[in-house]
mmCIF file of C-alpha atoms in Angstrom:
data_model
loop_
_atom_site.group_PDB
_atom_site.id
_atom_site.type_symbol
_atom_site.label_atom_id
_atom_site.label_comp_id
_atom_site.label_asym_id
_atom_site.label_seq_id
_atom_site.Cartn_x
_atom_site.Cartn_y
_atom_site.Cartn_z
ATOM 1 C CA UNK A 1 -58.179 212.372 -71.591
ATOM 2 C CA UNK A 2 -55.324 212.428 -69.075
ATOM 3 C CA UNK A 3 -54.220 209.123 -67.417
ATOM 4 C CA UNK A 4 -52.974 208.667 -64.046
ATOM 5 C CA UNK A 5 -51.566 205.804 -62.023
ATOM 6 C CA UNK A 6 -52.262 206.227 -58.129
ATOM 7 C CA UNK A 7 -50.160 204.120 -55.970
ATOM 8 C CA UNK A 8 -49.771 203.727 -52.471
ATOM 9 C CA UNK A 9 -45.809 204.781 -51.413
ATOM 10 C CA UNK A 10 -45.808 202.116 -48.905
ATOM 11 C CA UNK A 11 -44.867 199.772 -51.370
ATOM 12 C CA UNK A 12 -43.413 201.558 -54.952
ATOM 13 C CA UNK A 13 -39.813 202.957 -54.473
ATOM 14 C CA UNK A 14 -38.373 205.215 -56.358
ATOM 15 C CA UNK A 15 -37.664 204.628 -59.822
ATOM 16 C CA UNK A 16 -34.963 201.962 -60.632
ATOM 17 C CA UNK A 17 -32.924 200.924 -63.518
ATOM 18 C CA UNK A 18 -35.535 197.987 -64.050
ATOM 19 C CA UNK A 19 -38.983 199.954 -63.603
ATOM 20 C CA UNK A 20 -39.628 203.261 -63.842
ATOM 21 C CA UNK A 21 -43.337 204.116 -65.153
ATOM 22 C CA UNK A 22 -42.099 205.810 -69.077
ATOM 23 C CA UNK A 23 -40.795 202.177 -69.176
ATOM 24 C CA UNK A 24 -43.578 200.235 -67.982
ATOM 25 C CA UNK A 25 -46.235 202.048 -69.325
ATOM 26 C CA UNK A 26 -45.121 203.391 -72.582
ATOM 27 C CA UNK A 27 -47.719 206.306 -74.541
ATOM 28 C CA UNK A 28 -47.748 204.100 -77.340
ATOM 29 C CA UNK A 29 -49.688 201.561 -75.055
ATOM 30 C CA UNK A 30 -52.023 203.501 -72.689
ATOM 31 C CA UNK A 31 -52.591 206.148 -75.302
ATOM 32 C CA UNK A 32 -51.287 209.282 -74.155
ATOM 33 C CA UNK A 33 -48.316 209.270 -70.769
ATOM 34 C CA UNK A 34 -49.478 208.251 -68.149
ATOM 35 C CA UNK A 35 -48.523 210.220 -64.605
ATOM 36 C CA UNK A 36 -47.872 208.863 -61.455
ATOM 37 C CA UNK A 37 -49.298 209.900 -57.722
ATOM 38 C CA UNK A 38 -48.966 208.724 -54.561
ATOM 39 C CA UNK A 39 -50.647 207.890 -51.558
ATOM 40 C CA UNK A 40 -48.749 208.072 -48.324
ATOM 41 C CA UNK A 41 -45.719 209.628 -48.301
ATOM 42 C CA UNK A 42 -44.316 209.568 -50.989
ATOM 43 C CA UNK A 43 -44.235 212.338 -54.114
ATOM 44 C CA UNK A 44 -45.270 213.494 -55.893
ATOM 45 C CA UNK A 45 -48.901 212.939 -54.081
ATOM 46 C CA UNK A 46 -51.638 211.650 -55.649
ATOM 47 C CA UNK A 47 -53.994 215.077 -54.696
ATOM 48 C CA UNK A 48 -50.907 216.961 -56.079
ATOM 49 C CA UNK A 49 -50.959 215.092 -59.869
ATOM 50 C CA UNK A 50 -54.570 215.509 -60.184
ATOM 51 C CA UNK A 51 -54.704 219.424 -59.514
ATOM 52 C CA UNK A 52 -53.027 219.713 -62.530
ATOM 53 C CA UNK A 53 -55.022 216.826 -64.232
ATOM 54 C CA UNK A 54 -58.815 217.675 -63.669
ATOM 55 C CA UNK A 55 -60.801 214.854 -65.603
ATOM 56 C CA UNK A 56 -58.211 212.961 -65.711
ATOM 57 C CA UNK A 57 -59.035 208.551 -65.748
ATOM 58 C CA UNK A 58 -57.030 207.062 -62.644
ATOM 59 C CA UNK A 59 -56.015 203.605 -62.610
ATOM 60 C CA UNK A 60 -55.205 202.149 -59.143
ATOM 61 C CA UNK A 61 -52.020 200.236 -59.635
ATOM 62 C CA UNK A 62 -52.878 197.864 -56.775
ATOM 63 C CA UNK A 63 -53.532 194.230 -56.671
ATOM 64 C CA UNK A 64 -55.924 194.479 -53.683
ATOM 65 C CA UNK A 65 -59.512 195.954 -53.400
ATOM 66 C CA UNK A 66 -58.339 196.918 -49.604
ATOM 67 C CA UNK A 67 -58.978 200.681 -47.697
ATOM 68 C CA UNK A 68 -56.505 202.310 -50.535
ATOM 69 C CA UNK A 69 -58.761 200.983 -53.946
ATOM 70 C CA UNK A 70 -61.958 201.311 -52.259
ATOM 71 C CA UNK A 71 -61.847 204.659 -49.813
ATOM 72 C CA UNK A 72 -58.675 207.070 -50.447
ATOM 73 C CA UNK A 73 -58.179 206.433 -54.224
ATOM 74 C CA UNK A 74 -61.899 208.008 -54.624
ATOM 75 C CA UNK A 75 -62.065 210.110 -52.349
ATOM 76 C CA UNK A 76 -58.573 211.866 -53.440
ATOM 77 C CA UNK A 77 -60.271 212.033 -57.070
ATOM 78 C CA UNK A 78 -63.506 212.785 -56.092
ATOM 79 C CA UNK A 79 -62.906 216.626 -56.018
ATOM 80 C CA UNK A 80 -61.039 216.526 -59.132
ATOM 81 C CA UNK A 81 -63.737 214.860 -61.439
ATOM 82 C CA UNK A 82 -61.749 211.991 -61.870
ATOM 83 C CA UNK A 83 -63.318 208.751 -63.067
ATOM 84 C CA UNK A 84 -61.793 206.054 -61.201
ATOM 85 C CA UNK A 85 -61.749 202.160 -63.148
ATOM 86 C CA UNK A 86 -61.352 199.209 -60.745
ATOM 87 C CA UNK A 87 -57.954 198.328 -59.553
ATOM 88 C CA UNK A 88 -56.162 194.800 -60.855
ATOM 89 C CA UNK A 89 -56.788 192.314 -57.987
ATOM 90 C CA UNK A 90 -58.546 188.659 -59.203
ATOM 91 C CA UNK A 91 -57.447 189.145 -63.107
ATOM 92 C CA UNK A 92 -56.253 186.439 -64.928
ATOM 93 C CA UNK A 93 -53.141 188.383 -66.282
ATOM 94 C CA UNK A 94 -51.830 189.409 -63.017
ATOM 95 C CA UNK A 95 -51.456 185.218 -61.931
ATOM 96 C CA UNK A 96 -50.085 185.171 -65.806
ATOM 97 C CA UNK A 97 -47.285 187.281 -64.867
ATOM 98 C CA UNK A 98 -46.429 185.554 -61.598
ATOM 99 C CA UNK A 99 -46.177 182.767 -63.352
ATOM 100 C CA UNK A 100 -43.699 184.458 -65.617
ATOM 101 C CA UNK A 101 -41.896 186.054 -63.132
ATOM 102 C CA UNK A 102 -41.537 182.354 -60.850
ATOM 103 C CA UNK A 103 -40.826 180.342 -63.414
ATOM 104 C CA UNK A 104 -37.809 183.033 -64.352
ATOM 105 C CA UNK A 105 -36.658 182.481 -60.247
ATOM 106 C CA UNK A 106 -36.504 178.911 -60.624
ATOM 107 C CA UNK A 107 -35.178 179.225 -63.619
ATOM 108 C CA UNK A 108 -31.946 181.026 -62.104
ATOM 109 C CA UNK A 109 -32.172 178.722 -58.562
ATOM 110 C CA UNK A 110 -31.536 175.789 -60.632
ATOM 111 C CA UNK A 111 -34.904 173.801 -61.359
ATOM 112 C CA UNK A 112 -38.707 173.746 -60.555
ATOM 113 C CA UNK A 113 -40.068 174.266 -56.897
ATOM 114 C CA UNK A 114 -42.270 171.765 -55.105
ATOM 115 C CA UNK A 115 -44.070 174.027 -53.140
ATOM 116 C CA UNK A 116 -45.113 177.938 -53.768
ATOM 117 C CA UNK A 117 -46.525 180.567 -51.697
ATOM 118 C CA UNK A 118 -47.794 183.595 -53.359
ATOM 119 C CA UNK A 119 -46.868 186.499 -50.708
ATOM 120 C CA UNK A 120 -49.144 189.215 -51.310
ATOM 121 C CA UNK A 121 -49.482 193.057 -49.461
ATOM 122 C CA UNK A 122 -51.936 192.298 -46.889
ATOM 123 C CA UNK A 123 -54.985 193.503 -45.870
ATOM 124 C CA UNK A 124 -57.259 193.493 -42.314
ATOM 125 C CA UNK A 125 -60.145 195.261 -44.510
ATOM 126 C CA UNK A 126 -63.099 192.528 -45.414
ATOM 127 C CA UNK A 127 -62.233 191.526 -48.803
ATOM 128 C CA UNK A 128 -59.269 192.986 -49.296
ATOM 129 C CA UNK A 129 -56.800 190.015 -49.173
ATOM 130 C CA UNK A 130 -58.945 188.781 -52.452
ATOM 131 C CA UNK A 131 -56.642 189.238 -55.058
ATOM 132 C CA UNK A 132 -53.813 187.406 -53.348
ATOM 133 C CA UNK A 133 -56.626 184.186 -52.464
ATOM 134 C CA UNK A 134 -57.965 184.803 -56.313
ATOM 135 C CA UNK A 135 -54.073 184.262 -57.491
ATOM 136 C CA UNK A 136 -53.513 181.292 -56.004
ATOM 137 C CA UNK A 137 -56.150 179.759 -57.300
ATOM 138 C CA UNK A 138 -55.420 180.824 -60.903
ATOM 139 C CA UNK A 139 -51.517 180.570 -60.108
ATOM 140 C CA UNK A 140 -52.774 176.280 -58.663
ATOM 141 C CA UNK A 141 -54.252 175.770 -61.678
ATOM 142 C CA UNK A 142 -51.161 176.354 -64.114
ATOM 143 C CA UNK A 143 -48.732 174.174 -62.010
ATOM 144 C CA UNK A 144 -48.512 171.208 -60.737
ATOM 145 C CA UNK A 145 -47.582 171.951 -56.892
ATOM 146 C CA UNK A 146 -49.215 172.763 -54.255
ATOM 147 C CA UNK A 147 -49.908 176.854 -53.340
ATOM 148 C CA UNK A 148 -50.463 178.518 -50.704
ATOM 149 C CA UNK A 149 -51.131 182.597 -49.964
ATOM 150 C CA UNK A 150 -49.143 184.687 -47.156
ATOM 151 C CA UNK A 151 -49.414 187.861 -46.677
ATOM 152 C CA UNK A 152 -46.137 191.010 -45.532
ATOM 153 C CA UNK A 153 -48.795 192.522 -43.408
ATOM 154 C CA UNK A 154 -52.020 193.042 -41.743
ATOM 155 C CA UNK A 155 -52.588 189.118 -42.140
ATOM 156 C CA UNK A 156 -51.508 185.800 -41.365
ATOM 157 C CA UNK A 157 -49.668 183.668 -42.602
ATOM 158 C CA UNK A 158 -46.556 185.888 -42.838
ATOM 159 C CA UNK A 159 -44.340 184.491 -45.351
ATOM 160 C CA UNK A 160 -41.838 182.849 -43.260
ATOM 161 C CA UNK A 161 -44.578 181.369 -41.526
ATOM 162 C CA UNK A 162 -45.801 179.741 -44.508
ATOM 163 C CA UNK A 163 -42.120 178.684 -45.770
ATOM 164 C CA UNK A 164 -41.633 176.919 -42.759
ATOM 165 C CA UNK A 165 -45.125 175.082 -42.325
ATOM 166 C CA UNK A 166 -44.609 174.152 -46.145
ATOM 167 C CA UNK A 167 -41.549 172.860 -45.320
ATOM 168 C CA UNK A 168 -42.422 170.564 -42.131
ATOM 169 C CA UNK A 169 -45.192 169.366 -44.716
ATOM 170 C CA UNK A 170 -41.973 167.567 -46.210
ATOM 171 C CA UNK A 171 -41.485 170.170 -49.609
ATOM 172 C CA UNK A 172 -38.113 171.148 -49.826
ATOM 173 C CA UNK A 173 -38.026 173.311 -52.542
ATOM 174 C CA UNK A 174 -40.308 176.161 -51.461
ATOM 175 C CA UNK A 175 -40.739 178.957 -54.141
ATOM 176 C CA UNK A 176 -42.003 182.728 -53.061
ATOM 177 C CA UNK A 177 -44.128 184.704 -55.948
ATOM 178 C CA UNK A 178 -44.646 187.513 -55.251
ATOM 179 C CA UNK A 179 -47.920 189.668 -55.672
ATOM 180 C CA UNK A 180 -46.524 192.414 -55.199
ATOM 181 C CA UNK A 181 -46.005 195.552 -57.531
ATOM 182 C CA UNK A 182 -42.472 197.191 -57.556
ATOM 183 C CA UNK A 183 -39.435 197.191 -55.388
ATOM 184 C CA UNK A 184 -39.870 198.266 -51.331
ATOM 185 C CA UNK A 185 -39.597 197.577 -47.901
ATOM 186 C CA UNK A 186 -42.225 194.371 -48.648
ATOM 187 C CA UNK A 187 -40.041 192.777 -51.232
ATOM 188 C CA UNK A 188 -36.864 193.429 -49.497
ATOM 189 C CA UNK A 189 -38.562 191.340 -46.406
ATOM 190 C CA UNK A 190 -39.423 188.669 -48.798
ATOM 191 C CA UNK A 191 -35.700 188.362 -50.172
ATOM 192 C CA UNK A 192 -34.182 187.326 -46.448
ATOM 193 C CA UNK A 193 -37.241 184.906 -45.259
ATOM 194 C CA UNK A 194 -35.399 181.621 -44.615
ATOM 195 C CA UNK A 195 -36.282 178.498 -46.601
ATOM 196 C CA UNK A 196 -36.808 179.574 -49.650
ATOM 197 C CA UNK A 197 -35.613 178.149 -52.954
ATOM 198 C CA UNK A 198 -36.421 180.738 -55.509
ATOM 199 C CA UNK A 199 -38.254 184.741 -55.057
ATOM 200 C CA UNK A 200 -39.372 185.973 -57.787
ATOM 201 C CA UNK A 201 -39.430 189.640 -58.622
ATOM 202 C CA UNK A 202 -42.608 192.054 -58.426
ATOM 203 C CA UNK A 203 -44.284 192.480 -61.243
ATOM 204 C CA UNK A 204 -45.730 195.946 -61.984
ATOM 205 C CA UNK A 205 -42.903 195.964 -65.256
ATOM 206 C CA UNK A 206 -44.867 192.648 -66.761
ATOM 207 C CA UNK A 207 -46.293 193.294 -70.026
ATOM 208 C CA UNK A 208 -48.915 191.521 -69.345
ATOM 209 C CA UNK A 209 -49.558 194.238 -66.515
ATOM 210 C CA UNK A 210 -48.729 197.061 -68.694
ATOM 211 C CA UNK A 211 -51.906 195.759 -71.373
ATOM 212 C CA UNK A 212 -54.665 195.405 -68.551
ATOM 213 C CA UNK A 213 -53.508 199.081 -67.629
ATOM 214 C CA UNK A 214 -54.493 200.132 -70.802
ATOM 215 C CA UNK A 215 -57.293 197.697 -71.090
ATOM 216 C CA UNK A 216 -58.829 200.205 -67.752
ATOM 217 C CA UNK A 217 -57.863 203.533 -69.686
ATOM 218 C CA UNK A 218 -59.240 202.461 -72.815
ATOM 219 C CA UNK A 219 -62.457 200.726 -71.278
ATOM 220 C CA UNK A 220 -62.727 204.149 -69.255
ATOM 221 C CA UNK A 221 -62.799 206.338 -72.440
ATOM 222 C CA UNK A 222 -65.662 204.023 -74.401
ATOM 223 C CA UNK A 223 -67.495 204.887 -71.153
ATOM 224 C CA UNK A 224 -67.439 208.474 -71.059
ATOM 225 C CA UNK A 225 -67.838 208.395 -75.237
ATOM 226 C CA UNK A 226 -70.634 206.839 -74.731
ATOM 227 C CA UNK A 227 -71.925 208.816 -71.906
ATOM 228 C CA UNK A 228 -71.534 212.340 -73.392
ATOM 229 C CA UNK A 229 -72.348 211.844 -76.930
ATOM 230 C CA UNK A 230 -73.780 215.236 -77.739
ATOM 231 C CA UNK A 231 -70.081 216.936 -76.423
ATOM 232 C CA UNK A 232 -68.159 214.589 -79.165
ATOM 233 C CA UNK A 233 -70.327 215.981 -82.173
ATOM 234 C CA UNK A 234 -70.444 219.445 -80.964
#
């Protein structure tokens, strides 16, 4: 069964040096490669990756069940035959790697942060700012400071907004993670917001991402064994 990765180009770049999707999402892990489409502007387009995958299982590689994971990804698959699995916002391996990925910044700024705000993508769609709020609840529970969620669009706070209003709180040492996928416009932002003491890097090249992609492919194929039983004996 094919596998395909739909993203929204809003926020994946191009392929770089430290994630491309061979890289992050190996065959030997998902099961067979996995191909990448687009929504936005971006190529190659999602519509243009499944016209040559019919059938095909398509992951959303997004962290938030906003207008992209619950309209345009099925809706772009929809003629195809695509079965679409649910996206990654609220799991626990997602706040796992933020956690990875922050304790790496502070790591390289010299020492532990005091205060953290998890930046995610943003969303004005009901629900869709979820798996931001879901890891910083997760992300609270493994340390021992106080976090806080912003979002790069769409909502409020903004990050520098919450840097600063962490910072007139009396923390000092205010950490960004960020829950955000791969390099773009959003984590460029992030890098020049004033205040900070340590960004961490997106996180789309985490291992622990890469399993819970294939966790959705291979959940996705038990489903349609199980649903077309007489087709796998014929």
């Amino acid at each position: 069964m094919p596998r395909t990765l739909a993203t929204t180009g809003l926020q994946t770049a191009q392929p770089t040096p430290a994630f491309t999707p061979a890289r992050a999402f190996p065959p030997g892990l998902t099961g067979a490669p996995v191909a990448v489409g687009h929504l936005g502007h971006q190529t190659p387009s999602l519509p243009y990756v499944l016209a040559d995958r019919p059938g095909a299982v398509v992951v959303p590689l997004l962290l938030g069940d906003g207008y992209h994971r619950t309209v345009d990804v099925p809706a772009v698959a929809r003629p195809f035959d695509c079965a679409v699995t649910r996206g990654l916002s609220g799991e626990h391996a997602v706040a796992l790697a933020l956690y990875d990925r922050l304790r790496a910044a502070e790591l390289a700024a010299g020492g532990p942060a005091d205060a953290v705000v998890v930046a995610g993508a943003g969303s004005a769609r009901p629900g869709g700012n979820d798996g931001t709020l879901a890891a910083v609840r997760q992300l609270g529970l493994l340390l021992p400071v106080p976090v806080t969620a912003a979002y790069c669009s769409a909502s409020t706070p903004a990050p520098a907004e919450a840097v600063a209003l962490l910072h007139a709180r009396g923390f000092r040492r205010v950490a960004v993670a960020t829950h955000l996928l791969a390099p773009g416009r959003f984590t460029r932002a992030l890098a020049s917001v004033p205040g900070t003491w340590a960004v961490a890097a997106p996180i789309a090249d985490h291992a622990r991402v890469a399993r819970l992609v294939a966790a959705r492919y291979a959940g996705a194929g038990a489903d349609a064994r199980e649903a077309t039983p007489a087709r796998a004996t014929a």
